[in-house]
């Protein structure tokens, strides 16, 4: 996409990130295919969680901006949490009105590239996806990720929303091509 740029998020982005993430995860409109509306209630993230995320030494949060002559618009974000030779991808979303236009794929490719730059001995990417989100699992499979045998309980104490149905987290992994 033309005029799409990527950068590291900073504390001045917190309010816009809260709006973006909660909108992308918790509301549904005709363009959105990633909403958790109807399966998870409550805010996905709050100001304190975002600030904590930005302050962690092993975390990088990147944003995608659309730059035009008049303004800069925040379109998406993706987080990387580094653990030895693995990076966990999370806090990944694109504004629903910009979904299905390649922004998410570009953001994921950018994050994977940055992860390799930051961690030269990186062996794999991993992520956890709600098990009932078959369309997301299929999307990540098209991006080279595979489901593992690891399935975890929904993180009830993480303050990321309350499940309205029985939910598990499906781990997915992708090996780094050297």
Tab-separated table of N, CA and C in Angstrom:
chain	number	residue	atom	x	y	z
A	1	UNK	N	0.849	-1.187	0.000
A	1	UNK	CA	0.000	0.000	0.000
A	1	UNK	C	0.886	1.240	0.000
A	2	UNK	N	0.566	2.167	-0.855
A	2	UNK	CA	1.303	3.411	-0.988
A	2	UNK	C	1.143	4.260	0.271
A	3	UNK	N	2.202	4.955	0.666
A	3	UNK	CA	2.201	5.860	1.817
A	3	UNK	C	2.057	5.156	3.166
A	4	UNK	N	2.257	3.835	3.212
A	4	UNK	CA	2.214	3.099	4.473
A	4	UNK	C	3.619	3.100	5.050
A	5	UNK	N	3.731	3.493	6.313
A	5	UNK	CA	5.038	3.497	6.964
A	5	UNK	C	4.934	2.779	8.303
A	6	UNK	N	6.070	2.282	8.761
A	6	UNK	CA	6.130	1.536	10.016
A	6	UNK	C	7.109	2.232	10.950
A	7	UNK	N	6.807	2.169	12.236
A	7	UNK	CA	7.684	2.755	13.242
A	7	UNK	C	7.421	2.100	14.586
A	8	UNK	N	8.317	2.349	15.529
A	8	UNK	CA	8.141	1.855	16.888
A	8	UNK	C	7.137	2.754	17.609
A	9	UNK	N	6.202	2.146	18.302
A	9	UNK	CA	5.211	2.914	19.064
A	9	UNK	C	5.895	3.618	20.229
A	10	UNK	N	5.314	4.730	20.652
A	10	UNK	CA	5.827	5.443	21.824
A	10	UNK	C	4.665	5.882	22.698
A	11	UNK	N	4.978	6.471	23.838
A	11	UNK	CA	3.929	6.800	24.808
A	11	UNK	C	2.906	7.787	24.256
A	12	UNK	N	3.273	8.603	23.276
A	12	UNK	CA	2.298	9.536	22.705
A	12	UNK	C	1.245	8.822	21.854
A	13	UNK	N	1.474	7.547	21.547
A	13	UNK	CA	0.525	6.760	20.760
A	13	UNK	C	-0.530	6.057	21.619
A	14	UNK	N	-0.381	6.074	22.928
A	14	UNK	CA	-1.202	5.230	23.799
A	14	UNK	C	-2.702	5.433	23.583
A	15	UNK	N	-3.172	6.659	23.570
A	15	UNK	CA	-4.621	6.894	23.415
A	15	UNK	C	-5.129	6.366	22.079
A	16	UNK	N	-4.407	6.662	21.000
A	16	UNK	CA	-4.832	6.182	19.678
A	16	UNK	C	-4.735	4.669	19.581
A	17	UNK	N	-3.718	4.075	20.213
A	17	UNK	CA	-3.593	2.611	20.211
A	17	UNK	C	-4.737	1.958	20.974
A	18	UNK	N	-5.113	2.542	22.120
A	18	UNK	CA	-6.248	1.992	22.892
A	18	UNK	C	-7.513	1.980	22.045
A	19	UNK	N	-7.762	3.068	21.363
A	19	UNK	CA	-8.956	3.159	20.511
A	19	UNK	C	-8.866	2.122	19.390
A	20	UNK	N	-7.735	2.076	18.702
A	20	UNK	CA	-7.547	1.149	17.585
A	20	UNK	C	-7.723	-0.299	18.022
A	21	UNK	N	-7.017	-0.708	19.068
A	21	UNK	CA	-7.036	-2.109	19.506
A	21	UNK	C	-8.423	-2.514	19.986
A	22	UNK	N	-9.042	-1.693	20.817
A	22	UNK	CA	-10.377	-2.047	21.326
A	22	UNK	C	-11.412	-2.050	20.210
A	23	UNK	N	-11.288	-1.137	19.263
A	23	UNK	CA	-12.220	-1.126	18.129
A	23	UNK	C	-12.021	-2.372	17.272
A	24	UNK	N	-10.778	-2.693	16.967
A	24	UNK	CA	-10.505	-3.829	16.076
A	24	UNK	C	-10.921	-5.157	16.701
A	25	UNK	N	-10.705	-5.308	18.002
A	25	UNK	CA	-11.016	-6.567	18.658
A	25	UNK	C	-12.470	-6.677	19.120
A	26	UNK	N	-13.109	-5.566	19.437
A	26	UNK	CA	-14.402	-5.664	20.111
A	26	UNK	C	-15.598	-5.113	19.363
A	27	UNK	N	-15.412	-4.480	18.232
A	27	UNK	CA	-16.579	-4.019	17.477
A	27	UNK	C	-16.559	-4.693	16.110
A	28	UNK	N	-17.699	-4.743	15.517
A	28	UNK	CA	-17.817	-5.415	14.231
A	28	UNK	C	-18.551	-4.502	13.262
A	29	UNK	N	-18.005	-4.389	12.066
A	29	UNK	CA	-18.726	-3.711	11.002
A	29	UNK	C	-18.569	-4.569	9.755
A	30	UNK	N	-19.104	-4.138	8.657
A	30	UNK	CA	-19.102	-4.969	7.458
A	30	UNK	C	-17.699	-5.301	6.956
A	31	UNK	N	-16.720	-4.413	7.187
A	31	UNK	CA	-15.366	-4.648	6.687
A	31	UNK	C	-14.555	-5.555	7.606
A	32	UNK	N	-14.937	-5.640	8.872
A	32	UNK	CA	-14.135	-6.370	9.852
A	32	UNK	C	-14.332	-7.876	9.767
A	33	UNK	N	-13.235	-8.599	9.821
A	33	UNK	CA	-13.323	-10.060	9.897
A	33	UNK	C	-12.517	-10.585	11.072
A	34	UNK	N	-11.983	-9.676	11.907
A	34	UNK	CA	-11.170	-10.107	13.045
A	34	UNK	C	-11.805	-9.799	14.390
A	35	UNK	N	-12.981	-9.237	14.390
A	35	UNK	CA	-13.627	-8.852	15.641
A	35	UNK	C	-13.939	-10.065	16.509
A	36	UNK	N	-13.797	-9.861	17.810
A	36	UNK	CA	-14.170	-10.895	18.785
A	36	UNK	C	-15.532	-10.587	19.410
A	37	UNK	N	-16.244	-9.634	18.822
A	37	UNK	CA	-17.573	-9.285	19.322
A	37	UNK	C	-18.453	-10.537	19.314
A	38	UNK	N	-19.141	-10.772	20.400
A	38	UNK	CA	-20.002	-11.942	20.502
A	38	UNK	C	-19.316	-13.140	21.136
A	39	UNK	N	-17.976	-13.103	21.220
A	39	UNK	CA	-17.277	-14.210	21.888
A	39	UNK	C	-16.464	-13.747	23.098
A	40	UNK	N	-16.098	-12.441	23.120
A	40	UNK	CA	-15.381	-11.874	24.265
A	40	UNK	C	-15.973	-10.495	24.542
A	41	UNK	N	-16.271	-10.217	25.798
A	41	UNK	CA	-16.823	-8.921	26.196
A	41	UNK	C	-15.786	-8.145	26.994
A	42	UNK	N	-15.931	-6.827	26.981
A	42	UNK	CA	-15.033	-5.975	27.756
A	42	UNK	C	-13.857	-5.506	26.930
A	43	UNK	N	-13.143	-4.537	27.481
A	43	UNK	CA	-12.005	-3.951	26.778
A	43	UNK	C	-10.910	-4.983	26.546
A	44	UNK	N	-10.248	-4.887	25.417
A	44	UNK	CA	-9.116	-5.760	25.080
A	44	UNK	C	-7.843	-5.271	25.748
A	45	UNK	N	-7.732	-3.936	25.906
A	45	UNK	CA	-6.527	-3.357	26.493
A	45	UNK	C	-6.877	-2.019	27.123
A	46	UNK	N	-6.095	-1.612	28.119
A	46	UNK	CA	-6.295	-0.312	28.739
A	46	UNK	C	-4.983	0.466	28.741
A	47	UNK	N	-5.056	1.694	29.191
A	47	UNK	CA	-3.894	2.580	29.153
A	47	UNK	C	-2.712	2.023	29.944
A	48	UNK	N	-2.972	1.495	31.143
A	48	UNK	CA	-1.896	0.962	31.975
A	48	UNK	C	-1.222	-0.245	31.306
A	49	UNK	N	-2.015	-1.113	30.676
A	49	UNK	CA	-1.436	-2.276	29.992
A	49	UNK	C	-0.547	-1.845	28.826
A	50	UNK	N	-0.989	-0.857	28.080
A	50	UNK	CA	-0.181	-0.360	26.963
A	50	UNK	C	1.110	0.275	27.453
A	51	UNK	N	1.019	1.085	28.483
A	51	UNK	CA	2.214	1.713	29.038
A	51	UNK	C	3.187	0.644	29.538
A	52	UNK	N	2.681	-0.353	30.237
A	52	UNK	CA	3.508	-1.461	30.731
A	52	UNK	C	4.185	-2.174	29.557
A	53	UNK	N	3.433	-2.415	28.496
A	53	UNK	CA	3.971	-3.079	27.311
A	53	UNK	C	5.132	-2.273	26.723
A	54	UNK	N	4.946	-0.967	26.590
A	54	UNK	CA	5.971	-0.107	26.000
A	54	UNK	C	7.235	-0.023	26.847
A	55	UNK	N	7.102	-0.248	28.157
A	55	UNK	CA	8.250	-0.130	29.062
A	55	UNK	C	9.046	-1.419	29.214
A	56	UNK	N	8.526	-2.524	28.744
A	56	UNK	CA	9.233	-3.803	28.888
A	56	UNK	C	10.446	-3.855	27.966
A	57	UNK	N	11.560	-4.332	28.503
A	57	UNK	CA	12.816	-4.401	27.745
A	57	UNK	C	12.764	-5.406	26.605
A	58	UNK	N	12.016	-6.494	26.771
A	58	UNK	CA	11.993	-7.560	25.758
A	58	UNK	C	10.811	-7.434	24.788
A	59	UNK	N	10.170	-6.276	24.770
A	59	UNK	CA	8.992	-6.076	23.920
A	59	UNK	C	9.227	-4.920	22.955
A	60	UNK	N	8.798	-5.124	21.730
A	60	UNK	CA	8.758	-4.065	20.721
A	60	UNK	C	7.327	-3.998	20.200
A	61	UNK	N	6.763	-2.809	20.159
A	61	UNK	CA	5.429	-2.610	19.600
A	61	UNK	C	5.578	-1.684	18.399
A	62	UNK	N	5.178	-2.178	17.246
A	62	UNK	CA	5.288	-1.409	16.010
A	62	UNK	C	3.901	-0.962	15.562
A	63	UNK	N	3.864	0.179	14.876
A	63	UNK	CA	2.609	0.679	14.327
A	63	UNK	C	2.765	0.910	12.831
A	64	UNK	N	1.650	0.813	12.142
A	64	UNK	CA	1.578	1.143	10.720
A	64	UNK	C	0.775	2.426	10.597
A	65	UNK	N	1.360	3.395	9.922
A	65	UNK	CA	0.708	4.687	9.697
A	65	UNK	C	0.476	4.884	8.211
A	66	UNK	N	-0.610	5.545	7.896
A	66	UNK	CA	-0.861	5.997	6.536
A	66	UNK	C	-0.565	7.490	6.526
A	67	UNK	N	0.367	7.887	5.680
A	67	UNK	CA	0.780	9.280	5.607
A	67	UNK	C	0.212	9.897	4.342
A	68	UNK	N	-0.564	10.949	4.502
A	68	UNK	CA	-0.972	11.719	3.331
A	68	UNK	C	-0.577	13.170	3.575
A	69	UNK	N	-0.872	14.023	2.657
A	69	UNK	CA	-0.400	15.411	2.756
A	69	UNK	C	-0.945	16.138	3.980
A	70	UNK	N	-2.117	15.764	4.444
A	70	UNK	CA	-2.737	16.490	5.544
A	70	UNK	C	-2.470	15.887	6.915
A	71	UNK	N	-2.355	14.568	6.996
A	71	UNK	CA	-2.256	13.953	8.320
A	71	UNK	C	-1.664	12.553	8.261
A	72	UNK	N	-1.384	12.060	9.452
A	72	UNK	CA	-0.885	10.702	9.630
A	72	UNK	C	-1.977	9.926	10.359
A	73	UNK	N	-2.369	8.747	9.829
A	73	UNK	CA	-3.437	7.953	10.411
A	73	UNK	C	-2.890	6.609	10.853
A	74	UNK	N	-3.146	6.247	12.105
A	74	UNK	CA	-2.720	4.965	12.653
A	74	UNK	C	-3.647	3.872	12.129
A	75	UNK	N	-3.083	2.905	11.385
A	75	UNK	CA	-3.898	1.857	10.770
A	75	UNK	C	-3.798	0.514	11.485
A	76	UNK	N	-2.675	0.249	12.159
A	76	UNK	CA	-2.514	-1.056	12.779
A	76	UNK	C	-1.335	-1.085	13.726
A	77	UNK	N	-1.219	-2.201	14.443
A	77	UNK	CA	-0.095	-2.394	15.351
A	77	UNK	C	0.202	-3.880	15.481
A	78	UNK	N	1.419	-4.166	15.941
A	78	UNK	CA	1.841	-5.547	16.172
A	78	UNK	C	2.936	-5.522	17.232
A	79	UNK	N	2.838	-6.450	18.176
A	79	UNK	CA	3.815	-6.524	19.248
A	79	UNK	C	4.690	-7.756	19.135
A	80	UNK	N	5.956	-7.607	19.524
A	80	UNK	CA	6.907	-8.706	19.554
A	80	UNK	C	7.446	-8.833	20.972
A	81	UNK	N	7.336	-10.031	21.539
A	81	UNK	CA	7.911	-10.313	22.852
A	81	UNK	C	9.000	-11.352	22.661
A	82	UNK	N	10.231	-10.961	22.966
A	82	UNK	CA	11.391	-11.825	22.738
A	82	UNK	C	11.665	-12.699	23.954
A	83	UNK	N	11.869	-13.996	23.708
A	83	UNK	CA	12.186	-14.969	24.744
A	83	UNK	C	13.276	-15.879	24.186
A	84	UNK	N	14.527	-15.586	24.512
A	84	UNK	CA	15.693	-16.326	24.025
A	84	UNK	C	15.701	-16.349	22.501
A	85	UNK	N	15.465	-17.508	21.869
A	85	UNK	CA	15.536	-17.596	20.407
A	85	UNK	C	14.157	-17.674	19.757
A	86	UNK	N	13.134	-17.234	20.493
A	86	UNK	CA	11.748	-17.235	20.013
A	86	UNK	C	11.157	-15.841	20.207
A	87	UNK	N	10.264	-15.464	19.317
A	87	UNK	CA	9.530	-14.219	19.499
A	87	UNK	C	8.037	-14.540	19.417
A	88	UNK	N	7.296	-14.015	20.402
A	88	UNK	CA	5.839	-14.182	20.388
A	88	UNK	C	5.213	-12.939	19.774
A	89	UNK	N	4.337	-13.171	18.815
A	89	UNK	CA	3.631	-12.089	18.145
A	89	UNK	C	2.272	-11.925	18.800
A	90	UNK	N	1.943	-10.704	19.143
A	90	UNK	CA	0.659	-10.420	19.775
A	90	UNK	C	0.272	-8.968	19.561
A	91	UNK	N	-0.817	-8.559	20.182
A	91	UNK	CA	-1.331	-7.195	20.051
A	91	UNK	C	-1.324	-6.792	18.570
A	92	UNK	N	-1.798	-7.698	17.740
A	92	UNK	CA	-1.775	-7.522	16.285
A	92	UNK	C	-3.176	-7.185	15.812
A	93	UNK	N	-3.320	-6.008	15.230
A	93	UNK	CA	-4.630	-5.643	14.694
A	93	UNK	C	-4.487	-4.574	13.624
A	94	UNK	N	-5.524	-4.489	12.812
A	94	UNK	CA	-5.652	-3.467	11.774
A	94	UNK	C	-7.043	-2.868	11.939
A	95	UNK	N	-7.125	-1.565	11.813
A	95	UNK	CA	-8.432	-0.897	11.883
A	95	UNK	C	-9.395	-1.579	10.925
A	96	UNK	N	-10.590	-1.859	11.391
A	96	UNK	CA	-11.523	-2.659	10.587
A	96	UNK	C	-11.793	-2.056	9.214
A	97	UNK	N	-11.805	-0.745	9.107
A	97	UNK	CA	-12.067	-0.125	7.804
A	97	UNK	C	-10.890	-0.278	6.836
A	98	UNK	N	-9.752	-0.753	7.318
A	98	UNK	CA	-8.572	-0.960	6.470
A	98	UNK	C	-8.232	-2.434	6.296
A	99	UNK	N	-9.071	-3.324	6.809
A	99	UNK	CA	-8.807	-4.749	6.650
A	99	UNK	C	-9.074	-5.181	5.208
A	100	UNK	N	-8.487	-6.305	4.840
A	100	UNK	CA	-8.612	-6.866	3.483
A	100	UNK	C	-8.002	-5.969	2.411
A	101	UNK	N	-6.996	-5.173	2.812
A	101	UNK	CA	-6.315	-4.311	1.848
A	101	UNK	C	-4.797	-4.524	1.889
A	102	UNK	N	-4.352	-5.586	2.568
A	102	UNK	CA	-2.931	-5.906	2.611
A	102	UNK	C	-2.147	-5.272	3.741
A	103	UNK	N	-2.784	-4.449	4.557
A	103	UNK	CA	-2.082	-3.782	5.660
A	103	UNK	C	-1.578	-4.806	6.673
A	104	UNK	N	-2.419	-5.750	7.051
A	104	UNK	CA	-2.030	-6.758	8.038
A	104	UNK	C	-0.865	-7.609	7.568
A	105	UNK	N	-0.908	-8.043	6.330
A	105	UNK	CA	0.180	-8.870	5.797
A	105	UNK	C	1.491	-8.076	5.779
A	106	UNK	N	1.433	-6.812	5.352
A	106	UNK	CA	2.639	-5.987	5.341
A	106	UNK	C	3.167	-5.766	6.761
A	107	UNK	N	2.266	-5.561	7.690
A	107	UNK	CA	2.658	-5.345	9.088
A	107	UNK	C	3.295	-6.604	9.671
A	108	UNK	N	2.713	-7.763	9.382
A	108	UNK	CA	3.271	-9.031	9.857
A	108	UNK	C	4.649	-9.270	9.239
A	109	UNK	N	4.797	-9.042	7.942
A	109	UNK	CA	6.093	-9.219	7.278
A	109	UNK	C	7.136	-8.263	7.855
A	110	UNK	N	6.741	-7.028	8.115
A	110	UNK	CA	7.654	-6.056	8.716
A	110	UNK	C	8.100	-6.526	10.100
A	111	UNK	N	7.155	-6.985	10.921
A	111	UNK	CA	7.479	-7.438	12.280
A	111	UNK	C	8.403	-8.648	12.246
A	112	UNK	N	8.149	-9.580	11.327
A	112	UNK	CA	9.025	-10.745	11.213
A	112	UNK	C	10.441	-10.328	10.813
A	113	UNK	N	10.552	-9.381	9.897
A	113	UNK	CA	11.859	-8.891	9.477
A	113	UNK	C	12.575	-8.193	10.646
A	114	UNK	N	11.864	-7.332	11.369
A	114	UNK	CA	12.458	-6.627	12.503
A	114	UNK	C	12.873	-7.608	13.596
A	115	UNK	N	12.086	-8.653	13.807
A	115	UNK	CA	12.425	-9.649	14.822
A	115	UNK	C	13.771	-10.291	14.505
A	116	UNK	N	14.013	-10.589	13.239
A	116	UNK	CA	15.284	-11.190	12.830
A	116	UNK	C	16.442	-10.209	12.991
A	117	UNK	N	16.180	-8.928	12.771
A	117	UNK	CA	17.224	-7.917	12.964
A	117	UNK	C	17.576	-7.773	14.444
A	118	UNK	N	16.562	-7.802	15.291
A	118	UNK	CA	16.761	-7.607	16.730
A	118	UNK	C	17.393	-8.832	17.377
A	119	UNK	N	16.958	-10.013	16.959
A	119	UNK	CA	17.436	-11.270	17.552
A	119	UNK	C	18.097	-12.101	16.453
A	120	UNK	N	19.428	-12.001	16.355
A	120	UNK	CA	20.131	-12.649	15.247
A	120	UNK	C	20.077	-14.178	15.306
A	121	UNK	N	19.840	-14.743	16.496
A	121	UNK	CA	19.749	-16.208	16.625
A	121	UNK	C	18.304	-16.694	16.684
A	122	UNK	N	17.372	-15.889	16.155
A	122	UNK	CA	15.948	-16.225	16.192
A	122	UNK	C	15.673	-17.530	15.448
A	123	UNK	N	14.947	-18.435	16.097
A	123	UNK	CA	14.631	-19.730	15.489
A	123	UNK	C	13.170	-19.840	15.061
A	124	UNK	N	12.268	-19.212	15.838
A	124	UNK	CA	10.859	-19.314	15.425
A	124	UNK	C	10.015	-18.167	15.961
A	125	UNK	N	8.923	-17.954	15.241
A	125	UNK	CA	7.874	-17.022	15.641
A	125	UNK	C	6.756	-17.871	16.235
A	126	UNK	N	6.075	-17.340	17.242
A	126	UNK	CA	4.908	-18.043	17.767
A	126	UNK	C	3.823	-17.028	18.085
A	127	UNK	N	2.612	-17.519	18.126
A	127	UNK	CA	1.465	-16.692	18.491
A	127	UNK	C	0.380	-17.592	19.058
A	128	UNK	N	-0.554	-16.973	19.756
A	128	UNK	CA	-1.697	-17.696	20.301
A	128	UNK	C	-2.957	-17.055	19.733
A	129	UNK	N	-3.833	-17.897	19.173
A	129	UNK	CA	-5.048	-17.451	18.503
A	129	UNK	C	-6.236	-18.131	19.176
A	130	UNK	N	-7.326	-17.398	19.357
A	130	UNK	CA	-8.530	-18.029	19.911
A	130	UNK	C	-8.918	-19.217	19.042
A	131	UNK	N	-9.133	-20.358	19.673
A	131	UNK	CA	-9.363	-21.606	18.932
A	131	UNK	C	-10.604	-21.578	18.049
A	132	UNK	N	-11.574	-20.746	18.370
A	132	UNK	CA	-12.811	-20.682	17.575
A	132	UNK	C	-12.675	-19.753	16.369
A	133	UNK	N	-11.554	-19.079	16.237
A	133	UNK	CA	-11.349	-18.131	15.136
A	133	UNK	C	-10.718	-18.820	13.939
A	134	UNK	N	-11.467	-19.722	13.324
A	134	UNK	CA	-10.941	-20.527	12.219
A	134	UNK	C	-10.449	-19.671	11.053
A	135	UNK	N	-11.107	-18.531	10.790
A	135	UNK	CA	-10.676	-17.681	9.684
A	135	UNK	C	-9.300	-17.067	9.956
A	136	UNK	N	-9.026	-16.736	11.229
A	136	UNK	CA	-7.697	-16.212	11.574
A	136	UNK	C	-6.642	-17.310	11.518
A	137	UNK	N	-6.979	-18.472	12.031
A	137	UNK	CA	-6.046	-19.601	11.977
A	137	UNK	C	-5.696	-19.910	10.524
A	138	UNK	N	-6.697	-19.915	9.647
A	138	UNK	CA	-6.454	-20.165	8.223
A	138	UNK	C	-5.594	-19.069	7.600
A	139	UNK	N	-5.814	-17.827	7.993
A	139	UNK	CA	-5.003	-16.711	7.500
A	139	UNK	C	-3.540	-16.917	7.890
A	140	UNK	N	-3.306	-17.223	9.171
A	140	UNK	CA	-1.927	-17.419	9.625
A	140	UNK	C	-1.290	-18.644	8.973
A	141	UNK	N	-2.082	-19.665	8.693
A	141	UNK	CA	-1.549	-20.824	7.967
A	141	UNK	C	-1.091	-20.403	6.567
A	142	UNK	N	-1.845	-19.524	5.910
A	142	UNK	CA	-1.431	-19.016	4.597
A	142	UNK	C	-0.146	-18.195	4.701
A	143	UNK	N	0.131	-17.659	5.884
A	143	UNK	CA	1.356	-16.884	6.117
A	143	UNK	C	2.509	-17.770	6.589
A	144	UNK	N	2.310	-19.094	6.624
A	144	UNK	CA	3.392	-20.009	6.971
A	144	UNK	C	3.385	-20.545	8.390
A	145	UNK	N	2.397	-20.172	9.178
A	145	UNK	CA	2.303	-20.650	10.562
A	145	UNK	C	1.570	-21.991	10.585
A	146	UNK	N	1.918	-22.820	11.560
A	146	UNK	CA	1.247	-24.113	11.721
A	146	UNK	C	0.757	-24.247	13.158
A	147	UNK	N	-0.369	-24.907	13.312
A	147	UNK	CA	-0.895	-25.185	14.652
A	147	UNK	C	0.024	-26.190	15.335
A	148	UNK	N	0.210	-26.000	16.635
A	148	UNK	CA	0.987	-26.951	17.424
A	148	UNK	C	0.021	-27.736	18.304
A	149	UNK	N	0.562	-28.658	19.068
A	149	UNK	CA	-0.255	-29.436	20.007
A	149	UNK	C	-0.574	-28.627	21.258
A	150	UNK	N	0.043	-27.474	21.415
A	150	UNK	CA	-0.147	-26.641	22.608
A	150	UNK	C	-1.452	-25.855	22.513
A	151	UNK	N	-2.350	-26.127	23.451
A	151	UNK	CA	-3.601	-25.383	23.578
A	151	UNK	C	-3.702	-24.958	25.034
A	152	UNK	N	-3.870	-23.661	25.260
A	152	UNK	CA	-3.913	-23.128	26.621
A	152	UNK	C	-5.298	-22.601	26.950
A	153	UNK	N	-5.557	-22.477	28.239
A	153	UNK	CA	-6.806	-21.885	28.694
A	153	UNK	C	-6.808	-20.388	28.399
A	154	UNK	N	-7.991	-19.834	28.233
A	154	UNK	CA	-8.117	-18.394	28.051
A	154	UNK	C	-7.559	-17.712	29.298
A	155	UNK	N	-6.789	-16.628	29.135
A	155	UNK	CA	-6.151	-15.969	30.286
A	155	UNK	C	-7.132	-15.102	31.080
A	156	UNK	N	-7.925	-15.727	31.907
A	156	UNK	CA	-8.971	-15.024	32.665
A	156	UNK	C	-8.419	-13.888	33.541
A	157	UNK	N	-7.216	-14.037	34.050
A	157	UNK	CA	-6.654	-13.038	34.961
A	157	UNK	C	-5.808	-11.978	34.260
A	158	UNK	N	-5.762	-11.998	32.944
A	158	UNK	CA	-4.921	-11.047	32.202
A	158	UNK	C	-5.636	-9.728	31.912
A	159	UNK	N	-6.916	-9.630	32.261
A	159	UNK	CA	-7.688	-8.411	32.041
A	159	UNK	C	-7.724	-8.022	30.559
A	160	UNK	N	-8.018	-9.005	29.704
A	160	UNK	CA	-8.123	-8.767	28.258
A	160	UNK	C	-9.527	-9.088	27.743
A	161	UNK	N	-10.481	-9.061	28.635
A	161	UNK	CA	-11.862	-9.356	28.260
A	161	UNK	C	-12.351	-10.636	28.903
A	162	UNK	N	-13.670	-10.771	28.905
A	162	UNK	CA	-14.328	-11.931	29.512
A	162	UNK	C	-14.972	-12.765	28.416
A	163	UNK	N	-14.592	-14.037	28.339
A	163	UNK	CA	-15.172	-14.881	27.288
A	163	UNK	C	-16.675	-15.079	27.483
A	164	UNK	N	-17.412	-15.032	26.388
A	164	UNK	CA	-18.848	-15.270	26.404
A	164	UNK	C	-19.172	-16.711	26.033
A	165	UNK	N	-18.168	-17.411	25.499
A	165	UNK	CA	-18.289	-18.827	25.153
A	165	UNK	C	-17.027	-19.527	25.651
A	166	UNK	N	-16.993	-20.835	25.586
A	166	UNK	CA	-15.805	-21.581	25.994
A	166	UNK	C	-14.687	-21.321	24.986
A	167	UNK	N	-13.577	-20.772	25.466
A	167	UNK	CA	-12.463	-20.418	24.587
A	167	UNK	C	-11.152	-21.022	25.072
A	168	UNK	N	-10.330	-21.384	24.137
A	168	UNK	CA	-8.960	-21.827	24.386
A	168	UNK	C	-8.057	-21.025	23.459
A	169	UNK	N	-6.766	-21.053	23.739
A	169	UNK	CA	-5.784	-20.409	22.885
A	169	UNK	C	-4.996	-21.477	22.143
A	170	UNK	N	-5.005	-21.390	20.835
A	170	UNK	CA	-4.271	-22.315	19.975
A	170	UNK	C	-2.918	-21.706	19.655
A	171	UNK	N	-1.838	-22.406	20.009
A	171	UNK	CA	-0.509	-21.921	19.656
A	171	UNK	C	-0.240	-22.231	18.190
A	172	UNK	N	0.408	-21.266	17.524
A	172	UNK	CA	0.842	-21.445	16.144
A	172	UNK	C	2.302	-21.021	16.070
A	173	UNK	N	3.084	-21.718	15.236
A	173	UNK	CA	4.506	-21.427	15.103
A	173	UNK	C	4.915	-21.376	13.631
A	174	UNK	N	5.999	-20.647	13.417
A	174	UNK	CA	6.596	-20.556	12.084
A	174	UNK	C	8.105	-20.528	12.286
A	175	UNK	N	8.796	-21.426	11.622
A	175	UNK	CA	10.253	-21.450	11.727
A	175	UNK	C	10.851	-20.308	10.919
A	176	UNK	N	11.940	-19.749	11.442
A	176	UNK	CA	12.647	-18.683	10.755
A	176	UNK	C	13.506	-19.285	9.664
A	177	UNK	N	13.385	-18.771	8.470
A	177	UNK	CA	14.217	-19.228	7.354
A	177	UNK	C	15.568	-18.527	7.443
A	178	UNK	N	16.616	-19.299	7.522
A	178	UNK	CA	17.970	-18.716	7.635
A	178	UNK	C	18.577	-18.484	6.286
